[in-house]
């Protein structure tokens, strides 16, 4: 199962969890943990997000209904734990060294998709952002950049100083990418970082390479979200 | 006879073949919630944070395919160690019966031959590891607290790894804890909060160093640090803190912030969000620069009901030097201009997950307050514990859970944790001594 299957996996899980049998299981799960039945919708939404994230990570889900019950239970225990994650689920790389490059999205190829051109209608844009949401858990920095990129290229948000800008001759897309990476906190993608404790970003070539990879991760994330949202890749919706 | 790690108290087992799930518990988690510990092979232990000698849940997740009535060998080995062979066998029989009847089965697992004078609850090492994991992973925990908590958890797991095959988990915790601590040392960011904390840290550093046999440099540096602390060569704060556990500032709504969506500690942090220009929102958490790691500000368009912007909290100015304790954590969100009139902003440690409803946020806040109260009680600060338990009770009442509210009030009246007088009950964690506003410096 891949991210393109995410909507179908989530839809199947949702149909099950909202069926009579599913509702009874939701009720039982909350009851088993002495939690209020007011939390039914939170629990279902959390479980669906976990199904989607698992699909996006490429986890094999043989039986969506059984998996939905498993993640439902995990979501309930998570509440009893005060929504404090286990060490296995914490992104320690981000905490140990906030300036390190994340592991990132596992696909590094550039996307041919011209997402901003495809996202013509408000509904499509909303669908695209909704499809991005489960992907944020996989690569938060790339996801944050993707959201900023959409805000600039589709909604007309205007970056402001101290947002770095490429030298003259850069395309609008490149300028938007720079801004998107800046607003997603990826300061080491730029030539200078004078903030205390950040120690500079390295040689110009290293910075360029880092920026290129980060932009690639952002584009891949957007492309995958567009596919999941049912937007046609390869710019087929243009015109 | 080797003692089972979960002691001899009466437990109740529930087998759910449709969910492929087996749960064993003494009782459900109380007002401070539970702390979890992954024991491998799909087995997880939850201890009650307010009474960690109690099993709030021992859960076995069976594979979603295959025989639902058979416990895999790796699971069975763990259950033998945790419950004792007799009760593990009874549980295996129950799992078989539930699968054959294809129905939920619940049955008591009676207490077994306890040593005289003690029912022996959860083994202290497991209590400590679970509580330390919780401290390490709490959203907004300072990196020093996370580091010390992970090293403490590693040391605790090191005491039982031979029985539960937890070598990899202990090394994982030791490795990350060492990376964090040594990184902070390299940045000159470590002043130990007082002599009591310094003294408690030394044995943990040595135990963790022993686990790092594959990382000799890190192990050596942990041992050197331990020696430096013992010889008074490492800076230790001398100023006594007046208030061991600070009084909650109380939730404050600022600008665009969706208070109901803020997780536990952040609800008390006075998160602020204001628009700046026609497409920016500045999110500020006063005094949280040291606690910002892993936290993200996000903005949701409440009309479209979609997330429109997200950014990590960075070190801001004000309140102190950038990045220093006391400085603010700040994020700048670039948002669609048309969304600004209907934006809701919050801060999360779990990007991509649905925003909690007010009901869920209320429960999370109540659990957090309970955990803070339990920490104060572990530190022996009765006044702070009582105050926090009363806050916790009010929070549970607001969340509509009168039972846990009553339990919190009972803890407030008792003045100590329910299991505190039990043999083997865990006292203060080392990380408790490092938590901001934590211990007195005596």
XYZ file of C-alpha atoms in Angstrom:
681
model
C 0.000 0.000 0.000
C 1.324 3.468 -0.858
C 0.253 7.017 -0.253
C -1.911 6.868 -3.353
C -3.872 4.147 -1.545
C -4.232 6.309 1.528
C -7.679 7.673 0.661
C -9.039 4.218 -0.082
C -7.528 2.678 3.058
C -8.846 5.520 5.179
C -12.248 5.342 3.493
C -12.444 1.598 4.112
C -11.397 2.055 7.735
C -13.908 4.859 8.174
C -16.756 2.795 6.746
C -15.882 0.062 9.220
C -15.476 2.332 12.260
C -18.806 4.057 11.543
C -20.683 0.789 11.041
C -22.680 -0.726 13.904
C -19.854 -3.141 14.653
C -17.246 -0.404 14.449
C -19.185 1.948 16.701
C -19.499 -0.793 19.271
C -15.748 -1.314 19.154
C -15.105 2.421 19.550
C -17.459 2.425 22.546
C -15.776 -0.619 24.049
C -12.290 0.806 23.527
C -13.122 4.032 25.331
C -14.865 2.134 28.090
C -11.923 -0.217 28.532
C -9.731 2.786 29.236
C -12.279 4.602 31.402
C -12.520 7.417 28.889
C -15.584 9.515 28.147
C -17.744 8.582 25.183
C -17.448 12.273 24.208
C -14.089 11.313 22.743
C -15.536 8.965 20.109
C -14.917 11.327 17.197
C -11.392 12.192 18.364
C -10.608 8.513 18.603
C -11.966 7.737 15.142
C -10.138 10.681 13.573
C -6.878 9.712 15.261
C -7.264 6.112 14.100
C -7.940 7.214 10.519
C -4.880 9.450 10.551
C -2.806 6.494 11.765
C -4.171 4.305 8.964
C -3.266 6.990 6.454
C 0.223 7.537 7.887
C 0.893 3.806 7.901
C -0.156 3.616 4.255
C 2.048 6.586 3.420
C 5.017 4.938 5.145
C 4.458 1.885 2.979
C 3.420 -0.384 5.844
C 1.756 -3.556 4.686
C -1.878 -3.548 5.786
C -3.336 -6.965 5.033
C -6.599 -6.388 6.800
C -7.767 -2.795 7.079
C -10.531 -3.575 9.581
C -8.228 -5.413 11.962
C -5.621 -2.698 11.564
C -8.249 -0.046 12.324
C -9.025 -1.793 15.614
C -5.338 -1.948 16.489
C -4.734 1.747 15.852
C -7.970 2.617 17.631
C -6.622 0.949 20.755
C -3.271 2.676 20.369
C -5.042 6.014 20.064
C -7.015 5.343 23.268
C -3.896 4.378 25.224
C -2.220 7.469 23.837
C -4.933 9.573 25.496
C -4.477 7.806 28.827
C -0.766 8.528 28.535
C -1.574 12.222 28.179
C -0.644 12.033 24.484
C 2.989 11.643 25.438
C 4.616 9.516 22.774
C 6.892 6.582 23.325
C 10.622 7.082 22.612
C 10.238 5.007 19.451
C 7.895 7.620 17.961
C 9.805 10.757 18.862
C 11.952 12.354 16.156
C 15.149 12.385 18.205
C 17.274 13.659 15.328
C 15.306 16.891 15.433
C 15.790 17.196 19.198
C 19.412 16.052 19.450
C 20.548 18.357 16.642
C 17.878 20.780 15.455
C 20.164 21.991 12.665
C 20.861 18.583 11.198
C 19.214 17.603 7.973
C 16.277 15.327 8.596
C 16.085 11.873 7.114
C 13.440 13.277 4.897
C 11.182 11.780 2.360
C 12.739 8.679 0.898
C 12.245 9.755 -2.692
C 14.693 12.284 -4.021
C 13.639 12.549 -7.636
C 12.355 15.882 -8.838
C 8.686 16.027 -9.677
C 7.421 17.043 -13.096
C 4.216 18.149 -11.460
C 3.438 21.816 -11.619
C 1.303 21.763 -8.534
C 0.419 25.408 -8.275
C -0.940 25.368 -11.809
C -3.036 22.341 -11.075
C -4.472 23.726 -7.895
C -6.711 26.086 -9.770
C -9.908 25.927 -7.764
C -10.334 26.568 -4.044
C -11.781 23.087 -3.647
C -8.789 21.478 -5.307
C -6.479 23.519 -3.141
C -8.326 22.510 -0.003
C -8.172 18.867 -1.114
C -4.459 19.198 -1.762
C -3.807 20.630 1.683
C -5.990 17.942 3.254
C -3.930 15.318 1.429
C -0.740 16.930 2.686
C -1.786 16.603 6.325
C -0.960 12.925 6.905
C 2.347 13.444 5.105
C 3.394 16.113 7.584
C 4.120 13.405 10.121
C 6.608 11.741 7.776
C 8.684 14.795 6.942
C 7.486 17.858 8.863
C 10.085 20.209 7.380
C 9.225 19.297 3.789
C 5.528 19.496 4.649
C 5.906 22.940 6.204
C 7.793 24.067 3.103
C 5.066 22.673 0.856
C 2.410 24.629 2.746
C 4.450 27.841 2.482
C 5.041 27.178 -1.217
C 1.300 26.890 -1.841
C 0.635 30.045 0.179
C 3.095 31.965 -2.024
C 2.339 30.537 -5.439
C -1.409 30.064 -5.191
C -2.647 32.397 -2.466
C -0.320 35.315 -3.092
C 1.287 35.388 0.347
C 4.254 37.744 0.283
C 7.537 36.720 1.916
C 9.153 39.485 3.913
C 12.656 40.196 5.241
C 14.722 38.470 6.531
C 13.577 35.843 4.025
C 16.571 35.144 1.732
C 16.219 35.703 -1.991
C 18.206 34.146 -4.850
C 20.375 36.330 -7.041
C 18.877 38.150 -10.009
C 17.768 35.990 -12.893
C 16.076 33.417 -10.715
C 12.629 32.233 -11.747
C 9.517 32.919 -9.700
C 9.454 29.239 -8.829
C 12.995 29.359 -7.464
C 12.182 32.429 -5.407
C 9.124 30.648 -4.010
C 11.217 27.581 -3.172
C 13.761 29.679 -1.289
C 11.008 31.351 0.676
C 9.254 28.055 1.370
C 12.443 26.539 2.763
C 13.065 29.632 4.858
C 9.591 29.613 6.392
C 9.875 25.910 7.155
C 12.878 26.630 9.360
C 15.499 25.075 7.068
C 18.003 27.830 7.667
C 21.000 25.694 6.740
C 19.799 25.751 3.141
C 21.053 29.316 2.828
C 24.483 30.881 2.600
C 24.468 32.636 5.929
C 22.951 31.874 9.230
C 24.181 34.290 11.845
C 21.934 33.148 14.629
C 23.867 32.218 17.759
C 24.637 28.563 18.046
C 24.022 27.803 14.371
C 27.618 28.002 13.334
C 27.074 28.838 9.693
C 25.794 26.552 7.008
C 28.984 25.278 5.365
C 30.615 25.797 1.968
C 28.555 27.355 -0.853
C 28.513 24.048 -2.721
C 27.309 22.173 0.357
C 24.607 24.753 0.934
C 23.474 24.569 -2.708
C 23.299 20.797 -2.550
C 21.426 20.869 0.726
C 18.947 23.397 -0.661
C 18.441 21.390 -3.816
C 17.693 18.242 -1.855
C 15.329 20.025 0.496
C 13.479 21.576 -2.440
C 13.286 18.153 -4.071
C 11.763 16.662 -0.938
C 9.209 19.445 -0.862
C 8.256 18.934 -4.493
C 7.962 15.189 -4.018
C 5.701 15.671 -1.062
C 3.508 18.032 -3.071
C 3.395 15.618 -5.970
C 2.339 12.774 -3.756
C -0.290 14.863 -2.048
C -1.610 15.924 -5.453
C -1.861 12.305 -6.526
C -3.633 11.380 -3.302
C -6.040 14.299 -3.796
C -6.910 13.077 -7.271
C -5.165 15.917 -9.072
C -3.709 14.835 -12.361
C 0.092 14.635 -12.392
C 2.237 15.829 -15.296
C 0.343 19.098 -15.398
C -2.539 17.527 -17.296
C -5.049 19.881 -15.744
C -3.369 22.913 -17.184
C -5.384 25.066 -19.466
C 12.096 -19.050 42.647
C 12.592 -15.994 40.460
C 10.096 -13.256 41.221
C 7.791 -12.228 38.364
C 8.514 -8.644 37.356
C 4.902 -7.588 37.778
C 4.640 -9.065 41.264
C 1.831 -11.159 42.658
C -1.184 -8.910 42.850
C -4.490 -10.031 41.413
C -4.845 -9.071 37.762
C -7.709 -9.222 35.291
C -7.149 -10.429 31.750
C -9.287 -9.493 28.757
C -8.933 -11.291 25.435
C -10.467 -9.720 22.329
C -10.017 -12.068 19.369
C -11.573 -9.623 16.877
C -8.989 -7.000 17.854
C -6.211 -9.592 18.240
C -5.594 -8.022 21.577
C -4.865 -9.291 25.080
C -4.918 -6.884 28.029
C -3.966 -7.584 31.629
C -4.394 -5.018 34.332
C -4.661 -4.536 38.053
C -6.787 -1.430 37.633
C -7.318 1.360 35.178
C -5.011 4.348 35.177
C -5.940 7.081 37.625
C -5.884 10.878 37.329
C -2.223 11.154 36.297
C -2.689 8.680 33.468
C -0.217 5.988 32.621
C 3.377 5.730 31.481
C 4.117 3.191 28.776
C 7.067 0.920 28.176
C 7.608 -1.052 24.983
C 8.849 -4.513 25.925
C 9.196 -5.789 22.363
C 7.337 -8.487 20.430
C 4.119 -6.458 20.579
C 4.083 -6.384 24.395
C 3.649 -3.050 26.174
C 3.447 -2.265 29.862
C 1.633 0.739 31.294
C 2.121 1.723 34.928
C -0.097 4.162 36.767
C 1.859 7.411 37.023
C 0.400 8.162 40.449
C 1.024 4.630 41.688
C 3.643 3.021 39.454
C 3.654 -0.179 41.493
C 0.267 -0.865 39.831
C -0.205 -2.411 36.418
C -2.477 -0.071 34.461
C -2.134 -2.302 31.436
C -0.044 -5.088 30.039
C -1.034 -5.272 26.397
C -0.214 -7.882 23.812
C -0.908 -7.024 20.183
C -1.080 -10.211 18.160
C -0.443 -10.210 14.419
C -3.543 -9.404 12.387
C -3.137 -12.664 10.484
C -2.563 -16.211 11.711
C -3.963 -18.103 14.696
C -5.628 -15.630 17.077
C -5.553 -18.243 19.825
C -1.813 -18.810 19.975
C 0.705 -16.616 21.726
C 3.986 -16.430 19.778
C 7.022 -17.848 21.569
C 8.623 -14.407 22.017
C 5.455 -13.144 23.686
C 5.163 -16.217 25.869
C 8.749 -15.824 27.091
C 8.043 -12.250 28.135
C 4.798 -13.193 29.869
C 6.582 -15.933 31.815
C 9.038 -13.352 33.136
C 6.426 -10.684 33.809
C 3.606 -12.767 35.264
C 5.333 -15.968 36.311
C 4.939 -19.262 34.423
C 1.737 -20.258 36.204
C -0.212 -17.133 35.366
C 1.293 -16.936 31.894
C 0.003 -20.442 31.217
C -3.437 -19.475 32.491
C -3.416 -16.468 30.196
C -2.399 -18.583 27.205
C -5.343 -20.873 27.925
C -7.654 -17.904 28.071
C -6.415 -16.600 24.725
C -7.060 -20.014 23.202
C -10.576 -20.185 24.655
C -11.481 -16.689 23.477
C -10.314 -17.452 19.950
C -12.169 -20.765 19.827
C -15.379 -19.130 21.026
C -14.723 -16.023 18.927
C -15.879 -13.798 21.729
C -14.442 -11.386 24.252
C -13.394 -13.180 27.423
C -12.545 -11.518 30.711
C -11.205 -13.418 33.687
C -9.216 -12.832 36.856
C -5.664 -14.070 37.082
C -5.494 -14.702 40.808
C -2.588 -13.540 42.891
C 0.139 -16.100 43.369
C 2.446 -17.001 46.219
C 3.567 -13.571 47.329
C 6.479 -13.341 49.729
C 5.351 -12.663 53.286
C 4.466 -9.046 53.908
C 4.483 -7.962 50.282
C 2.388 -8.392 47.172
C 5.349 -7.067 45.202
C 3.956 -4.789 42.527
C 5.736 -3.768 39.339
C 9.516 -4.148 39.622
C 11.196 -0.812 40.468
C 13.354 -0.913 37.330
C 10.267 -1.146 35.119
C 8.522 1.629 37.064
C 11.526 3.871 36.674
C 12.030 3.114 32.996
C 8.385 3.814 32.155
C 8.254 7.064 34.142
C 11.597 8.188 32.742
C 10.437 7.525 29.177
C 7.419 9.686 29.866
C 9.612 12.492 31.191
C 11.912 12.231 28.166
C 9.100 12.391 25.646
C 6.849 14.994 27.256
C 6.190 17.759 24.711
C 8.110 20.840 25.776
C 10.564 19.039 28.027
C 13.954 20.825 28.065
C 16.725 18.916 26.321
C 18.670 18.462 29.540
C 15.643 16.795 31.134
C 15.194 14.591 28.075
C 18.859 13.600 28.147
C 18.895 12.744 31.832
C 15.573 10.909 31.607
C 16.802 8.755 28.722
C 20.011 7.908 30.581
C 17.959 7.092 33.673
C 15.647 4.877 31.597
C 18.642 3.143 30.054
C 20.149 2.483 33.469
C 16.815 1.080 34.692
C 16.395 -1.139 31.641
C 19.963 -2.318 32.139
C 18.828 -3.902 35.413
C 16.273 -6.154 33.710
C 17.499 -6.530 30.151
C 18.825 -10.011 30.722
C 15.345 -11.183 31.688
C 13.337 -9.367 29.035
C 15.683 -9.128 26.056
C 15.789 -5.324 26.315
C 19.432 -4.855 25.438
C 18.663 -2.965 22.214
C 16.137 -0.687 23.923
C 18.548 0.145 26.742
C 21.322 0.926 24.279
C 18.968 3.061 22.194
C 18.066 5.172 25.218
C 21.673 5.381 26.402
C 22.881 6.380 22.949
C 20.359 9.168 22.414
C 20.651 10.371 26.005
C 24.435 10.533 25.650
C 24.225 12.334 22.283
C 21.883 14.903 23.766
C 23.868 15.455 26.944
C 27.252 15.572 25.229
C 25.854 17.961 22.615
C 24.681 20.282 25.357
C 28.063 20.015 27.066
C 29.777 20.931 23.805
C 27.607 24.027 23.596
C 28.421 24.896 27.229
C 24.750 24.724 28.026
C 24.904 22.478 31.065
C 24.861 23.814 34.573
C 23.572 21.161 36.901
C 20.610 22.464 38.887
C 21.998 21.665 42.328
C 24.082 19.313 44.464
C 21.252 16.811 44.904
C 20.739 16.540 41.149
C 24.486 16.332 40.552
C 24.906 13.533 43.070
C 21.980 11.590 41.612
C 23.308 11.930 38.082
C 26.711 10.378 38.751
C 25.635 6.706 39.092
C 23.276 7.055 36.133
C 26.122 8.314 33.950
C 28.269 5.355 34.957
C 25.481 2.822 34.376
C 24.682 4.331 30.979
C 28.364 4.348 30.031
C 28.503 0.600 30.646
C 25.689 0.126 28.126
C 27.550 2.026 25.425
C 30.113 -0.643 24.690
C 29.748 0.046 20.970
C 30.420 3.773 21.433
C 33.644 3.959 23.438
C 34.098 7.706 22.958
C 30.645 8.572 24.273
C 31.071 6.099 27.136
C 34.399 7.616 28.052
C 32.974 11.134 28.052
C 30.075 10.106 30.283
C 32.533 8.566 32.743
C 34.704 11.679 32.630
C 31.672 13.825 33.335
C 30.780 11.621 36.301
C 34.293 12.003 37.667
C 34.278 15.775 37.109
C 30.997 16.112 38.976
C 32.312 14.060 41.889
C 35.456 16.190 42.087
C 33.502 19.431 41.925
C 34.888 20.356 38.517
C 31.533 20.746 36.808
C 29.372 23.845 37.322
C 26.508 23.305 39.716
C 23.908 25.959 40.476
C 23.956 27.115 44.064
C 20.924 29.404 44.168
C 17.992 27.831 45.918
C 14.719 27.917 44.106
C 11.957 29.296 46.229
C 9.065 27.463 44.632
C 9.779 23.774 44.046
C 6.925 23.318 41.600
C 5.640 26.556 40.089
C 2.038 27.553 40.366
C 0.239 27.208 37.054
C -0.151 30.487 35.255
C -3.475 29.173 34.012
C -4.580 29.036 30.420
C -4.408 32.386 28.663
C -5.864 33.063 25.258
C -3.797 35.373 23.096
C -4.922 36.539 19.673
C -5.450 33.700 17.237
C -4.419 30.863 19.502
C -6.788 27.940 19.730
C -6.366 27.224 23.402
C -8.385 24.040 23.227
C -5.857 22.440 20.889
C -2.755 22.982 23.003
C -1.195 19.890 24.560
C -0.618 19.574 28.319
C 2.203 21.860 29.379
C 1.665 24.298 26.505
C -1.814 25.085 27.778
C -0.124 26.765 30.727
C 2.591 28.453 28.717
C 0.715 31.556 27.592
C 1.119 30.924 23.858
C 0.603 34.121 21.852
C -0.151 34.562 18.153
C -0.587 37.859 16.342
C -0.864 38.795 12.684
C 1.953 40.792 11.156
C 1.389 42.352 7.760
C -1.033 40.774 5.337
C 0.379 37.255 5.256
C 2.344 36.592 8.435
C 1.466 35.308 11.865
C 4.007 35.396 14.674
C 3.607 32.697 17.294
C 5.462 33.213 20.563
C 5.813 30.996 23.623
C 7.293 33.147 26.393
C 10.300 31.608 28.118
C 10.215 28.398 26.107
C 13.377 28.717 24.034
C 14.993 25.854 25.898
C 11.849 23.732 25.564
C 10.989 24.357 21.920
C 12.667 21.365 20.301
C 10.315 19.124 18.395
C 7.444 21.629 18.603
C 5.684 23.109 15.571
C 3.329 26.045 15.266
C 0.523 25.479 12.804
C -2.347 27.503 11.416
C -5.668 26.065 10.303
C -8.211 27.774 8.085
C -11.379 27.163 10.094
C -13.636 27.689 7.075
C -11.803 25.366 4.689
C -10.921 23.172 7.668
C -7.417 22.574 6.327
C -3.965 23.280 7.631
C -2.464 26.224 5.732
C 0.895 26.852 7.425
C 3.379 25.205 9.724
C 6.796 26.161 11.078
C 9.140 24.935 13.796
C 9.528 26.992 16.927
C 12.915 28.664 16.940
C 14.896 30.628 19.471
C 13.519 34.128 19.668
C 14.575 37.212 21.531
C 13.070 38.791 24.637
C 13.354 37.465 28.133
C 17.019 36.609 27.732
C 19.645 35.803 25.173
C 18.413 33.989 22.121
C 18.396 30.296 22.842
C 19.077 30.759 26.524
C 16.853 29.650 29.342
C 14.179 32.296 29.751
C 14.169 33.458 26.127
C 11.035 33.090 24.046
C 10.377 30.441 21.439
C 9.084 31.987 18.222
C 7.735 30.809 14.884
C 6.728 32.930 11.905
C 3.998 31.433 9.744
C 3.486 32.491 6.150
C -0.273 32.209 5.643
C -2.693 32.789 2.769
C -3.924 36.379 3.161
C -7.545 35.364 2.604
C -7.353 32.892 5.481
C -6.312 35.453 8.096
C -9.843 36.387 9.230
C -10.581 32.788 10.136
C -7.286 31.347 11.303
C -6.811 29.211 14.385
C -3.252 28.732 15.579
C -1.851 26.112 17.890
C 1.409 24.400 18.793
C 1.910 20.671 18.511
C 4.560 18.007 18.871
C 2.782 15.789 16.361
C 2.438 17.451 12.975
C -0.073 15.851 10.676
C -2.432 14.557 13.308
C -5.975 15.886 13.673
C -6.411 18.766 16.092
C -7.949 17.628 19.361
C -11.504 18.549 20.264
C -12.004 20.682 23.387
C -13.050 17.494 25.202
C -9.817 15.726 24.301
C -7.697 18.782 25.101
C -9.378 18.925 28.526
C -8.474 15.297 29.204
C -4.886 15.837 28.057
C -4.575 18.855 30.311
C -5.960 16.930 33.293
C -3.498 14.077 32.738
C -0.646 16.569 32.484
C -1.623 18.242 35.757
C -1.792 14.839 37.402
C 1.690 13.983 36.157
C 3.037 17.274 37.533
C 1.359 16.548 40.870
C 2.841 13.055 40.947
C 6.304 14.472 40.275
C 5.921 16.949 43.134
C 4.864 14.067 45.372
C 7.873 11.976 44.299
C 10.080 14.913 45.224
C 8.444 15.027 48.651
C 6.971 18.488 48.135
C 3.615 17.918 49.800
C 2.325 21.461 49.479
C 2.957 21.650 45.751
C 1.587 18.157 45.248
C -1.609 18.989 47.077
C -2.072 22.176 45.068
C -1.485 20.375 41.794
C -3.787 17.465 42.677
C -6.564 19.965 43.380
C -5.955 21.602 39.986
C -5.946 18.158 38.437
C -9.275 17.344 40.134
C -10.845 20.499 38.720
C -9.512 19.646 35.272
C -10.981 16.139 35.415
C -14.279 17.580 36.606
C -14.229 19.942 33.620
C -13.494 16.975 31.380
C -16.562 15.213 32.780
C -14.742 12.454 34.667
C -15.925 12.622 38.272
C -14.221 9.358 39.203
C -10.729 10.561 38.362
C -11.552 13.963 39.911
C -12.375 12.178 43.182
C -9.188 10.133 42.958
C -7.156 13.311 42.496
C -8.805 14.862 45.546
C -8.029 11.732 47.534
C -4.362 12.042 46.537
C -4.440 15.710 47.589
C -5.811 14.772 50.991
C -3.391 11.897 51.498
C -0.311 14.034 50.945
C 1.685 11.242 49.346
C 1.294 8.889 46.424
C -0.855 5.839 47.120
C 1.947 3.339 46.605
C 4.636 5.451 48.244
C 4.713 3.340 51.392
C 4.899 0.072 49.442
C 8.230 -1.735 49.375
C 9.889 -1.100 46.021
C 8.014 2.101 45.260
C 10.048 4.465 43.139
C 11.080 7.726 44.731
C 12.171 10.760 42.715
C 13.511 10.106 39.251
C 16.843 11.694 38.460
C 15.118 13.730 35.742
C 12.624 15.035 38.330
C 15.567 16.836 39.903
C 16.364 18.512 36.571
C 12.851 19.608 35.640
C 12.421 23.401 35.691
C 11.084 24.453 39.042
C 11.850 20.907 40.179
C 13.644 20.216 43.397
C 14.794 22.336 46.223
C 18.525 22.709 45.966
C 19.365 21.372 49.373
